[in-house]
PDB file of N, CA and C in Angstrom:
ATOM      1  N   MET A 297      35.649 -45.345  44.736  1.00 63.00           N
ATOM      2  CA  MET A 297      36.591 -46.366  45.359  1.00 63.00           C
ATOM      3  C   MET A 297      36.115 -47.017  46.576  1.00 63.00           C
ATOM      4  N   ILE A 298      35.981 -47.807  47.135  1.00 75.00           N
ATOM      5  CA  ILE A 298      35.381 -48.791  48.175  1.00 75.00           C
ATOM      6  C   ILE A 298      36.066 -48.372  49.512  1.00 75.00           C
ATOM      7  N   GLN A 299      35.188 -48.103  50.029  1.00 79.00           N
ATOM      8  CA  GLN A 299      35.653 -47.613  51.636  1.00 79.00           C
ATOM      9  C   GLN A 299      36.823 -48.456  51.986  1.00 79.00           C
ATOM     10  N   ASP A 300      36.956 -49.817  51.820  1.00 84.00           N
ATOM     11  CA  ASP A 300      37.908 -50.612  52.650  1.00 84.00           C
ATOM     12  C   ASP A 300      39.149 -50.219  51.847  1.00 84.00           C
ATOM     13  N   LYS A 301      39.152 -49.863  50.797  1.00 82.00           N
ATOM     14  CA  LYS A 301      40.426 -49.337  50.209  1.00 82.00           C
ATOM     15  C   LYS A 301      40.885 -48.179  50.633  1.00 82.00           C
ATOM     16  N   LYS A 302      40.232 -47.335  50.720  1.00 84.00           N
ATOM     17  CA  LYS A 302      40.236 -46.037  51.110  1.00 84.00           C
ATOM     18  C   LYS A 302      40.801 -46.169  52.567  1.00 84.00           C
ATOM     19  N   ASP A 303      40.229 -47.093  53.547  1.00 88.00           N
ATOM     20  CA  ASP A 303      40.866 -47.290  54.768  1.00 88.00           C
ATOM     21  C   ASP A 303      42.127 -47.831  54.936  1.00 88.00           C
ATOM     22  N   HIS A 304      42.322 -48.909  54.010  1.00 86.00           N
ATOM     23  CA  HIS A 304      43.692 -49.127  53.682  1.00 86.00           C
ATOM     24  C   HIS A 304      44.771 -48.329  53.396  1.00 86.00           C
ATOM     25  N   ILE A 305      44.398 -47.503  52.625  1.00 87.00           N
ATOM     26  CA  ILE A 305      45.453 -46.341  52.024  1.00 87.00           C
ATOM     27  C   ILE A 305      45.439 -45.338  53.021  1.00 87.00           C
ATOM     28  N   GLU A 306      44.629 -45.117  53.886  1.00 90.00           N
ATOM     29  CA  GLU A 306      44.645 -44.336  55.124  1.00 90.00           C
ATOM     30  C   GLU A 306      45.553 -44.465  56.033  1.00 90.00           C
ATOM     31  N   ASN A 307      45.336 -46.079  56.373  1.00 92.00           N
ATOM     32  CA  ASN A 307      46.542 -46.649  57.349  1.00 92.00           C
ATOM     33  C   ASN A 307      47.885 -46.443  56.883  1.00 92.00           C
ATOM     34  N   GLN A 308      47.893 -46.869  55.629  1.00 90.00           N
ATOM     35  CA  GLN A 308      49.427 -46.758  55.152  1.00 90.00           C
ATOM     36  C   GLN A 308      50.231 -45.519  55.091  1.00 90.00           C
ATOM     37  N   ILE A 309      48.914 -44.656  54.376  1.00 90.00           N
ATOM     38  CA  ILE A 309      49.693 -43.171  54.433  1.00 90.00           C
ATOM     39  C   ILE A 309      49.921 -42.744  55.969  1.00 90.00           C
ATOM     40  N   LYS A 310      49.672 -42.952  57.143  1.00 93.00           N
ATOM     41  CA  LYS A 310      49.628 -42.485  58.355  1.00 93.00           C
ATOM     42  C   LYS A 310      50.896 -43.006  58.790  1.00 93.00           C
ATOM     43  N   GLU A 311      50.945 -44.636  58.344  1.00 93.00           N
ATOM     44  CA  GLU A 311      52.573 -44.756  58.832  1.00 93.00           C
ATOM     45  C   GLU A 311      53.498 -44.249  58.006  1.00 93.00           C
ATOM     46  N   LYS A 312      53.627 -43.975  56.719  1.00 92.00           N
ATOM     47  CA  LYS A 312      54.299 -43.191  55.884  1.00 92.00           C
ATOM     48  C   LYS A 312      54.485 -42.122  56.836  1.00 92.00           C
ATOM     49  N   ILE A 313      53.568 -41.197  57.086  1.00 94.00           N
ATOM     50  CA  ILE A 313      53.592 -40.065  58.042  1.00 94.00           C
ATOM     51  C   ILE A 313      54.498 -39.954  59.151  1.00 94.00           C
ATOM     52  N   GLU A 314      54.152 -41.084  59.639  1.00 96.00           N
ATOM     53  CA  GLU A 314      55.033 -41.312  60.993  1.00 96.00           C
ATOM     54  C   GLU A 314      56.354 -41.638  61.110  1.00 96.00           C
ATOM     55  N   LYS A 315      56.769 -42.445  59.764  1.00 96.00           N
ATOM     56  CA  LYS A 315      58.313 -42.649  59.427  1.00 96.00           C
ATOM     57  C   LYS A 315      58.897 -41.403  58.772  1.00 96.00           C
ATOM     58  N   LEU A 316      58.045 -40.421  58.009  1.00 95.00           N
ATOM     59  CA  LEU A 316      58.858 -39.080  57.397  1.00 95.00           C
ATOM     60  C   LEU A 316      58.742 -38.441  58.511  1.00 95.00           C
ATOM     61  N   GLU A 317      58.204 -38.187  59.680  1.00 97.00           N
ATOM     62  CA  GLU A 317      58.328 -37.253  60.636  1.00 97.00           C
ATOM     63  C   GLU A 317      59.633 -37.776  61.741  1.00 97.00           C
ATOM     64  N   VAL A 318      59.822 -39.371  61.746  1.00 97.00           N
ATOM     65  CA  VAL A 318      60.914 -39.540  62.290  1.00 97.00           C
ATOM     66  C   VAL A 318      62.369 -39.219  61.828  1.00 97.00           C
ATOM     67  N   GLU A 319      62.291 -39.342  60.638  1.00 97.00           N
ATOM     68  CA  GLU A 319      63.357 -39.165  59.610  1.00 97.00           C
ATOM     69  C   GLU A 319      63.484 -37.764  59.304  1.00 97.00           C
ATOM     70  N   ILE A 320      62.834 -36.774  59.594  1.00 97.00           N
ATOM     71  CA  ILE A 320      62.909 -35.316  59.284  1.00 97.00           C
ATOM     72  C   ILE A 320      63.617 -34.984  60.490  1.00 97.00           C
ATOM     73  N   VAL A 321      63.178 -35.550  61.567  1.00 96.00           N
ATOM     74  CA  VAL A 321      64.056 -35.303  63.231  1.00 96.00           C
ATOM     75  C   VAL A 321      65.559 -35.499  62.834  1.00 96.00           C
ATOM     76  N   THR A 322      65.794 -36.757  62.142  1.00 96.00           N
ATOM     77  CA  THR A 322      67.126 -37.319  62.368  1.00 96.00           C
ATOM     78  C   THR A 322      67.884 -36.322  61.235  1.00 96.00           C
ATOM     79  N   LEU A 323      67.266 -35.888  59.936  1.00 95.00           N
ATOM     80  CA  LEU A 323      68.060 -35.270  58.998  1.00 95.00           C
ATOM     81  C   LEU A 323      68.102 -33.642  59.635  1.00 95.00           C
ATOM     82  N   LYS A 324      67.272 -33.211  60.670  1.00 95.00           N
ATOM     83  CA  LYS A 324      67.668 -31.859  61.066  1.00 95.00           C
ATOM     84  C   LYS A 324      68.657 -32.028  62.380  1.00 95.00           C
ATOM     85  N   ASP A 325      68.844 -33.028  62.686  1.00 92.00           N
ATOM     86  CA  ASP A 325      69.930 -33.212  63.641  1.00 92.00           C
ATOM     87  C   ASP A 325      71.168 -32.976  62.842  1.00 92.00           C
ATOM     88  N   LEU A 326      71.457 -33.682  61.564  1.00 89.00           N
ATOM     89  CA  LEU A 326      72.525 -33.885  60.848  1.00 89.00           C
ATOM     90  C   LEU A 326      72.603 -32.480  59.897  1.00 89.00           C
ATOM     91  N   THR A 327      71.791 -31.890  59.856  1.00 91.00           N
ATOM     92  CA  THR A 327      72.067 -30.400  58.923  1.00 91.00           C
ATOM     93  C   THR A 327      72.299 -29.502  60.119  1.00 91.00           C
ATOM     94  N   GLN A 328      72.723 -29.521  61.064  1.00 87.00           N
ATOM     95  CA  GLN A 328      73.060 -28.672  62.050  1.00 87.00           C
ATOM     96  C   GLN A 328      74.272 -27.935  61.425  1.00 87.00           C
ATOM     97  N   PRO A 329      74.683 -26.531  61.763  1.00 83.00           N
ATOM     98  CA  PRO A 329      75.923 -26.043  61.126  1.00 83.00           C
ATOM     99  C   PRO A 329      77.063 -26.494  62.146  1.00 83.00           C
ATOM    100  N   ILE A 330      78.206 -26.623  61.086  1.00 71.00           N
ATOM    101  CA  ILE A 330      79.415 -27.240  61.616  1.00 71.00           C
ATOM    102  C   ILE A 330      80.293 -26.320  62.202  1.00 71.00           C
ATOM    103  N   SER A 331      80.603 -26.533  63.332  1.00 71.00           N
ATOM    104  CA  SER A 331      81.462 -25.474  64.118  1.00 71.00           C
ATOM    105  C   SER A 331      82.734 -25.352  63.530  1.00 71.00           C
ATOM    106  N   PRO A 332      83.320 -24.198  63.782  1.00 67.00           N
ATOM    107  CA  PRO A 332      84.764 -24.007  62.801  1.00 67.00           C
ATOM    108  C   PRO A 332      85.825 -24.511  63.844  1.00 67.00           C
ATOM    109  N   ASP A 333      85.316 -24.149  65.303  1.00 61.00           N
ATOM    110  CA  ASP A 333      86.436 -24.923  66.184  1.00 61.00           C
ATOM    111  C   ASP A 333      86.526 -26.291  66.699  1.00 61.00           C
ATOM    112  N   SER A 334      85.569 -27.034  65.839  1.00 58.00           N
ATOM    113  CA  SER A 334      85.545 -28.570  65.933  1.00 58.00           C
ATOM    114  C   SER A 334      87.221 -29.137  65.749  1.00 58.00           C
ATOM    115  N   ALA A 335      87.645 -30.009  66.405  1.00 59.00           N
ATOM    116  CA  ALA A 335      89.033 -30.499  66.151  1.00 59.00           C
ATOM    117  C   ALA A 335      88.950 -31.568  65.033  1.00 59.00           C
ATOM    118  N   ILE A 336      88.462 -31.052  63.874  1.00 63.00           N
ATOM    119  CA  ILE A 336      88.568 -32.295  62.466  1.00 63.00           C
ATOM    120  C   ILE A 336      89.452 -31.141  61.587  1.00 63.00           C
ATOM    121  N   GLY A 337      90.030 -32.041  60.869  1.00 69.00           N
ATOM    122  CA  GLY A 337      91.009 -31.914  59.779  1.00 69.00           C
ATOM    123  C   GLY A 337      90.314 -31.094  58.343  1.00 69.00           C
ATOM    124  N   ARG A 338      91.154 -30.845  57.732  1.00 68.00           N
ATOM    125  CA  ARG A 338      90.297 -29.845  56.705  1.00 68.00           C
ATOM    126  C   ARG A 338      89.529 -30.467  55.627  1.00 68.00           C
ATOM    127  N   VAL A 339      90.182 -31.903  55.276  1.00 71.00           N
ATOM    128  CA  VAL A 339      89.346 -32.665  54.362  1.00 71.00           C
ATOM    129  C   VAL A 339      88.470 -33.249  55.111  1.00 71.00           C
ATOM    130  N   SER A 340      88.329 -33.588  56.383  1.00 80.00           N
ATOM    131  CA  SER A 340      87.072 -34.137  57.238  1.00 80.00           C
ATOM    132  C   SER A 340      85.991 -32.998  57.056  1.00 80.00           C
ATOM    133  N   ARG A 341      86.287 -31.693  57.319  1.00 76.00           N
ATOM    134  CA  ARG A 341      85.511 -30.752  57.336  1.00 76.00           C
ATOM    135  C   ARG A 341      84.650 -30.270  56.094  1.00 76.00           C
ATOM    136  N   MET A 342      85.511 -30.666  54.999  1.00 80.00           N
ATOM    137  CA  MET A 342      84.946 -30.671  53.490  1.00 80.00           C
ATOM    138  C   MET A 342      84.163 -31.632  53.401  1.00 80.00           C
ATOM    139  N   ASP A 343      84.477 -33.199  53.803  1.00 85.00           N
ATOM    140  CA  ASP A 343      83.485 -33.964  53.905  1.00 85.00           C
ATOM    141  C   ASP A 343      81.877 -33.704  54.823  1.00 85.00           C
ATOM    142  N   ALA A 344      82.192 -33.369  55.936  1.00 82.00           N
ATOM    143  CA  ALA A 344      81.039 -32.638  56.660  1.00 82.00           C
ATOM    144  C   ALA A 344      80.173 -31.671  55.941  1.00 82.00           C
ATOM    145  N   ILE A 345      80.654 -30.920  55.207  1.00 83.00           N
ATOM    146  CA  ILE A 345      80.015 -29.689  54.591  1.00 83.00           C
ATOM    147  C   ILE A 345      79.281 -30.485  53.466  1.00 83.00           C
ATOM    148  N   ASN A 346      79.957 -31.185  52.674  1.00 89.00           N
ATOM    149  CA  ASN A 346      79.380 -31.869  51.803  1.00 89.00           C
ATOM    150  C   ASN A 346      78.274 -32.963  52.334  1.00 89.00           C
ATOM    151  N   ASN A 347      78.406 -33.600  53.316  1.00 90.00           N
ATOM    152  CA  ASN A 347      77.459 -34.331  53.603  1.00 90.00           C
ATOM    153  C   ASN A 347      76.190 -33.859  54.480  1.00 90.00           C
ATOM    154  N   LYS A 348      76.427 -32.383  54.843  1.00 90.00           N
ATOM    155  CA  LYS A 348      75.390 -31.548  55.312  1.00 90.00           C
ATOM    156  C   LYS A 348      74.672 -30.924  54.011  1.00 90.00           C
ATOM    157  N   SER A 349      75.148 -30.649  52.932  1.00 92.00           N
ATOM    158  CA  SER A 349      74.477 -30.569  51.995  1.00 92.00           C
ATOM    159  C   SER A 349      73.397 -31.460  51.356  1.00 92.00           C
ATOM    160  N   VAL A 350      73.957 -32.571  51.246  1.00 95.00           N
ATOM    161  CA  VAL A 350      73.529 -33.713  50.940  1.00 95.00           C
ATOM    162  C   VAL A 350      72.350 -33.867  51.811  1.00 95.00           C
ATOM    163  N   ASN A 351      72.337 -34.051  53.036  1.00 95.00           N
ATOM    164  CA  ASN A 351      71.193 -34.222  53.929  1.00 95.00           C
ATOM    165  C   ASN A 351      70.152 -32.955  54.343  1.00 95.00           C
ATOM    166  N   GLU A 352      70.620 -31.888  53.746  1.00 96.00           N
ATOM    167  CA  GLU A 352      69.715 -30.770  53.528  1.00 96.00           C
ATOM    168  C   GLU A 352      68.897 -30.864  52.414  1.00 96.00           C
ATOM    169  N   ALA A 353      69.255 -31.419  51.231  1.00 96.00           N
ATOM    170  CA  ALA A 353      68.499 -31.745  49.965  1.00 96.00           C
ATOM    171  C   ALA A 353      67.419 -32.772  50.531  1.00 96.00           C
ATOM    172  N   ALA A 354      67.716 -34.145  51.241  1.00 96.00           N
ATOM    173  CA  ALA A 354      67.426 -35.108  51.665  1.00 96.00           C
ATOM    174  C   ALA A 354      66.293 -34.459  52.591  1.00 96.00           C
ATOM    175  N   LEU A 355      66.231 -33.378  53.262  1.00 97.00           N
ATOM    176  CA  LEU A 355      65.191 -33.229  54.315  1.00 97.00           C
ATOM    177  C   LEU A 355      64.430 -32.566  53.359  1.00 97.00           C
ATOM    178  N   ARG A 356      64.646 -31.415  52.676  1.00 96.00           N
ATOM    179  CA  ARG A 356      63.675 -30.541  51.923  1.00 96.00           C
ATOM    180  C   ARG A 356      62.716 -31.587  50.976  1.00 96.00           C
ATOM    181  N   LYS A 357      63.507 -32.746  50.286  1.00 94.00           N
ATOM    182  CA  LYS A 357      62.688 -33.517  49.799  1.00 94.00           C
ATOM    183  C   LYS A 357      61.397 -34.427  50.658  1.00 94.00           C
ATOM    184  N   LYS A 358      61.839 -34.798  51.736  1.00 95.00           N
ATOM    185  CA  LYS A 358      60.975 -35.203  52.873  1.00 95.00           C
ATOM    186  C   LYS A 358      59.853 -34.448  53.119  1.00 95.00           C
ATOM    187  N   GLN A 359      60.085 -33.146  53.431  1.00 96.00           N
ATOM    188  CA  GLN A 359      59.296 -32.208  54.066  1.00 96.00           C
ATOM    189  C   GLN A 359      58.075 -32.163  53.106  1.00 96.00           C
ATOM    190  N   VAL A 360      58.408 -31.684  51.803  1.00 93.00           N
ATOM    191  CA  VAL A 360      57.547 -31.851  50.492  1.00 93.00           C
ATOM    192  C   VAL A 360      56.838 -33.162  50.471  1.00 93.00           C
ATOM    193  N   GLN A 361      57.470 -34.226  50.440  1.00 90.00           N
ATOM    194  CA  GLN A 361      56.659 -35.257  50.490  1.00 90.00           C
ATOM    195  C   GLN A 361      55.540 -35.591  51.827  1.00 90.00           C
ATOM    196  N   LEU A 362      56.187 -34.955  53.003  1.00 93.00           N
ATOM    197  CA  LEU A 362      55.063 -35.294  54.117  1.00 93.00           C
ATOM    198  C   LEU A 362      54.046 -34.071  54.140  1.00 93.00           C
ATOM    199  N   ILE A 363      54.149 -33.251  53.414  1.00 93.00           N
ATOM    200  CA  ILE A 363      53.280 -32.261  52.945  1.00 93.00           C
ATOM    201  C   ILE A 363      51.865 -32.644  52.167  1.00 93.00           C
ATOM    202  N   ALA A 364      52.748 -33.256  51.113  1.00 89.00           N
ATOM    203  CA  ALA A 364      51.944 -34.033  50.330  1.00 89.00           C
ATOM    204  C   ALA A 364      50.863 -35.082  50.567  1.00 89.00           C
ATOM    205  N   LEU A 365      51.739 -36.001  51.750  1.00 90.00           N
ATOM    206  CA  LEU A 365      50.837 -37.038  52.120  1.00 90.00           C
ATOM    207  C   LEU A 365      49.936 -36.562  53.145  1.00 90.00           C
ATOM    208  N   LYS A 366      50.009 -35.572  54.063  1.00 92.00           N
ATOM    209  CA  LYS A 366      49.063 -34.875  54.660  1.00 92.00           C
ATOM    210  C   LYS A 366      47.927 -34.508  54.034  1.00 92.00           C
ATOM    211  N   GLU A 367      47.899 -33.753  52.963  1.00 89.00           N
ATOM    212  CA  GLU A 367      46.869 -33.149  52.139  1.00 89.00           C
ATOM    213  C   GLU A 367      46.183 -34.477  51.285  1.00 89.00           C
ATOM    214  N   THR A 368      46.767 -35.161  50.991  1.00 88.00           N
ATOM    215  CA  THR A 368      46.160 -36.843  50.553  1.00 88.00           C
ATOM    216  C   THR A 368      44.964 -37.261  51.634  1.00 88.00           C
ATOM    217  N   VAL A 369      45.863 -37.161  52.995  1.00 89.00           N
ATOM    218  CA  VAL A 369      44.903 -37.707  53.866  1.00 89.00           C
ATOM    219  C   VAL A 369      43.566 -37.014  53.869  1.00 89.00           C
ATOM    220  N   LYS A 370      43.544 -35.553  53.730  1.00 90.00           N
ATOM    221  CA  LYS A 370      42.463 -34.631  53.988  1.00 90.00           C
ATOM    222  C   LYS A 370      41.407 -35.001  52.598  1.00 90.00           C
ATOM    223  N   ASN A 371      42.195 -35.416  51.464  1.00 87.00           N
ATOM    224  CA  ASN A 371      41.363 -35.745  50.087  1.00 87.00           C
ATOM    225  C   ASN A 371      40.773 -36.994  50.136  1.00 87.00           C
ATOM    226  N   LEU A 372      40.907 -37.794  51.208  1.00 87.00           N
ATOM    227  CA  LEU A 372      40.525 -39.044  50.737  1.00 87.00           C
ATOM    228  C   LEU A 372      39.178 -39.146  50.515  1.00 87.00           C
ATOM    229  N   ASP A 373      38.304 -38.430  51.264  1.00 87.00           N
ATOM    230  CA  ASP A 373      36.638 -38.617  51.373  1.00 87.00           C
ATOM    231  C   ASP A 373      36.262 -37.737  49.893  1.00 87.00           C
ATOM    232  N   ASP A 374      37.551 -37.227  49.208  1.00 88.00           N
ATOM    233  CA  ASP A 374      36.824 -36.519  47.853  1.00 88.00           C
ATOM    234  C   ASP A 374      36.264 -37.478  46.997  1.00 88.00           C
ATOM    235  N   PRO A 375      35.181 -37.485  46.122  1.00 88.00           N
ATOM    236  CA  PRO A 375      34.858 -38.236  45.024  1.00 88.00           C
ATOM    237  C   PRO A 375      35.550 -38.638  44.242  1.00 88.00           C
ATOM    238  N   ASN A 376      36.390 -37.666  43.917  1.00 88.00           N
ATOM    239  CA  ASN A 376      37.776 -38.006  42.641  1.00 88.00           C
ATOM    240  C   ASN A 376      38.920 -38.510  43.170  1.00 88.00           C
ATOM    241  N   PHE A 377      38.852 -38.743  44.584  1.00 88.00           N
ATOM    242  CA  PHE A 377      39.953 -39.369  44.838  1.00 88.00           C
ATOM    243  C   PHE A 377      40.312 -40.638  44.251  1.00 88.00           C
ATOM    244  N   GLY A 378      41.532 -40.967  43.743  1.00 88.00           N
ATOM    245  CA  GLY A 378      41.906 -42.283  42.971  1.00 88.00           C
ATOM    246  C   GLY A 378      41.762 -42.154  41.456  1.00 88.00           C
ATOM    247  N   LYS A 379      41.434 -40.591  40.896  1.00 92.00           N
ATOM    248  CA  LYS A 379      41.325 -40.542  39.724  1.00 92.00           C
ATOM    249  C   LYS A 379      42.268 -39.533  39.240  1.00 92.00           C
ATOM    250  N   CYS A 380      42.999 -39.920  38.197  1.00 93.00           N
ATOM    251  CA  CYS A 380      43.704 -38.853  37.427  1.00 93.00           C
ATOM    252  C   CYS A 380      43.356 -37.773  37.066  1.00 93.00           C
ATOM    253  N   ILE A 381      44.118 -36.625  37.816  1.00 93.00           N
ATOM    254  CA  ILE A 381      43.826 -35.285  37.479  1.00 93.00           C
ATOM    255  C   ILE A 381      43.706 -34.793  35.824  1.00 93.00           C
ATOM    256  N   LYS A 382      44.554 -35.411  35.218  1.00 95.00           N
ATOM    257  CA  LYS A 382      44.833 -35.219  34.039  1.00 95.00           C
ATOM    258  C   LYS A 382      43.763 -35.547  32.852  1.00 95.00           C
ATOM    259  N   CYS A 383      43.846 -37.072  33.102  1.00 94.00           N
ATOM    260  CA  CYS A 383      43.044 -38.197  32.097  1.00 94.00           C
ATOM    261  C   CYS A 383      41.502 -38.477  32.811  1.00 94.00           C
ATOM    262  N   GLY A 384      41.614 -38.327  33.951  1.00 93.00           N
ATOM    263  CA  GLY A 384      40.468 -38.806  34.595  1.00 93.00           C
ATOM    264  C   GLY A 384      40.071 -40.147  34.823  1.00 93.00           C
ATOM    265  N   THR A 385      41.060 -41.180  34.248  1.00 93.00           N
ATOM    266  CA  THR A 385      40.853 -42.774  34.370  1.00 93.00           C
ATOM    267  C   THR A 385      41.283 -42.942  36.108  1.00 93.00           C
ATOM    268  N   GLU A 386      40.582 -43.718  36.447  1.00 91.00           N
ATOM    269  CA  GLU A 386      41.184 -44.584  37.992  1.00 91.00           C
ATOM    270  C   GLU A 386      42.516 -45.091  37.978  1.00 91.00           C
ATOM    271  N   ILE A 387      43.190 -44.617  39.128  1.00 90.00           N
ATOM    272  CA  ILE A 387      44.760 -44.868  39.164  1.00 90.00           C
ATOM    273  C   ILE A 387      44.759 -46.299  39.907  1.00 90.00           C
ATOM    274  N   PRO A 388      45.509 -47.154  39.309  1.00 89.00           N
ATOM    275  CA  PRO A 388      45.522 -48.478  39.727  1.00 89.00           C
ATOM    276  C   PRO A 388      45.830 -48.347  41.638  1.00 89.00           C
ATOM    277  N   ILE A 389      45.365 -49.187  42.215  1.00 83.00           N
ATOM    278  CA  ILE A 389      45.816 -49.116  43.562  1.00 83.00           C
ATOM    279  C   ILE A 389      46.862 -49.445  43.852  1.00 83.00           C
ATOM    280  N   GLY A 390      47.634 -50.309  43.033  1.00 85.00           N
ATOM    281  CA  GLY A 390      49.275 -50.423  43.488  1.00 85.00           C
ATOM    282  C   GLY A 390      49.885 -49.253  43.487  1.00 85.00           C
ATOM    283  N   ARG A 391      49.861 -48.291  42.480  1.00 88.00           N
ATOM    284  CA  ARG A 391      50.283 -46.913  42.355  1.00 88.00           C
ATOM    285  C   ARG A 391      50.040 -46.119  43.485  1.00 88.00           C
ATOM    286  N   ILE A 392      48.501 -46.121  43.832  1.00 85.00           N
ATOM    287  CA  ILE A 392      48.474 -45.480  45.031  1.00 85.00           C
ATOM    288  C   ILE A 392      48.786 -45.661  46.389  1.00 85.00           C
ATOM    289  N   MET A 393      49.108 -47.038  46.474  1.00 79.00           N
ATOM    290  CA  MET A 393      49.797 -47.710  47.582  1.00 79.00           C
ATOM    291  C   MET A 393      51.321 -47.123  47.713  1.00 79.00           C
ATOM    292  N   ILE A 394      51.775 -46.993  46.636  1.00 85.00           N
ATOM    293  CA  ILE A 394      53.244 -46.937  46.657  1.00 85.00           C
ATOM    294  C   ILE A 394      53.616 -45.420  46.519  1.00 85.00           C
ATOM    295  N   MET A 395      52.599 -44.848  46.067  1.00 86.00           N
ATOM    296  CA  MET A 395      53.005 -42.933  45.979  1.00 86.00           C
ATOM    297  C   MET A 395      51.433 -42.565  46.194  1.00 86.00           C
ATOM    298  N   PRO A 396      50.957 -42.657  47.153  1.00 83.00           N
ATOM    299  CA  PRO A 396      49.769 -42.057  47.913  1.00 83.00           C
ATOM    300  C   PRO A 396      49.641 -40.605  47.261  1.00 83.00           C
ATOM    301  N   GLU A 397      50.822 -39.710  47.372  1.00 83.00           N
ATOM    302  CA  GLU A 397      50.464 -38.461  46.991  1.00 83.00           C
ATOM    303  C   GLU A 397      50.502 -38.247  45.393  1.00 83.00           C
ATOM    304  N   SER A 398      50.761 -39.275  44.861  1.00 87.00           N
ATOM    305  CA  SER A 398      50.430 -38.846  43.330  1.00 87.00           C
ATOM    306  C   SER A 398      49.019 -38.817  42.978  1.00 87.00           C
ATOM    307  N   LYS A 399      48.814 -37.761  42.155  1.00 89.00           N
ATOM    308  CA  LYS A 399      47.589 -37.442  41.342  1.00 89.00           C
ATOM    309  C   LYS A 399      47.258 -37.658  39.903  1.00 89.00           C
ATOM    310  N   LYS A 400      48.180 -38.374  39.651  1.00 93.00           N
ATOM    311  CA  LYS A 400      48.294 -38.528  38.147  1.00 93.00           C
ATOM    312  C   LYS A 400      48.423 -40.231  37.916  1.00 93.00           C
ATOM    313  N   CYS A 401      47.997 -40.733  36.944  1.00 92.00           N
ATOM    314  CA  CYS A 401      48.255 -42.150  36.644  1.00 92.00           C
ATOM    315  C   CYS A 401      49.703 -42.327  35.994  1.00 92.00           C
ATOM    316  N   VAL A 402      50.103 -43.501  35.798  1.00 92.00           N
ATOM    317  CA  VAL A 402      51.345 -43.617  35.118  1.00 92.00           C
ATOM    318  C   VAL A 402      51.742 -42.890  33.824  1.00 92.00           C
ATOM    319  N   ARG A 403      50.544 -43.128  33.074  1.00 93.00           N
ATOM    320  CA  ARG A 403      50.834 -42.809  31.725  1.00 93.00           C
ATOM    321  C   ARG A 403      50.869 -40.951  31.614  1.00 93.00           C
ATOM    322  N   CYS A 404      49.936 -40.318  32.410  1.00 94.00           N
ATOM    323  CA  CYS A 404      50.068 -38.716  32.226  1.00 94.00           C
ATOM    324  C   CYS A 404      51.411 -38.835  33.118  1.00 94.00           C
ATOM    325  N   ALA A 405      51.889 -39.022  34.284  1.00 91.00           N
ATOM    326  CA  ALA A 405      52.830 -38.853  35.071  1.00 91.00           C
ATOM    327  C   ALA A 405      54.236 -38.759  34.011  1.00 91.00           C
ATOM    328  N   SER A 406      54.333 -39.755  33.305  1.00 91.00           N
ATOM    329  CA  SER A 406      55.496 -39.747  32.658  1.00 91.00           C
ATOM    330  C   SER A 406      55.665 -39.262  31.334  1.00 91.00           C
ATOM    331  N   ARG A 407      54.522 -38.200  31.108  1.00 86.00           N
ATOM    332  CA  ARG A 407      54.403 -37.388  29.935  1.00 86.00           C
ATOM    333  C   ARG A 407      55.149 -35.998  30.031  1.00 86.00           C
TER     334      ARG A 407
END
């Protein structure tokens, strides 16, 4: 892979990392325990508990993605970067730009 493409990918990944870190902080605030002495009704409390569960799932997903992106930045200089780990073909640049943490081509990932 050409160094210019790698630099562009690295910049894209770093931007995604920054966004994810901000989103994670926001989600951590939204997943704080719900105080039982809050002056909200029973139905509102149920909604708050449900929303907390949804936000916790989103937080876990974003944390996993953040770890994968940080690992991808470390592997940019690997000679096999941009090649599918399953079939060895070159992963299209469009896929790398959309999902830089992906280590498989579309065909292998869909199997």
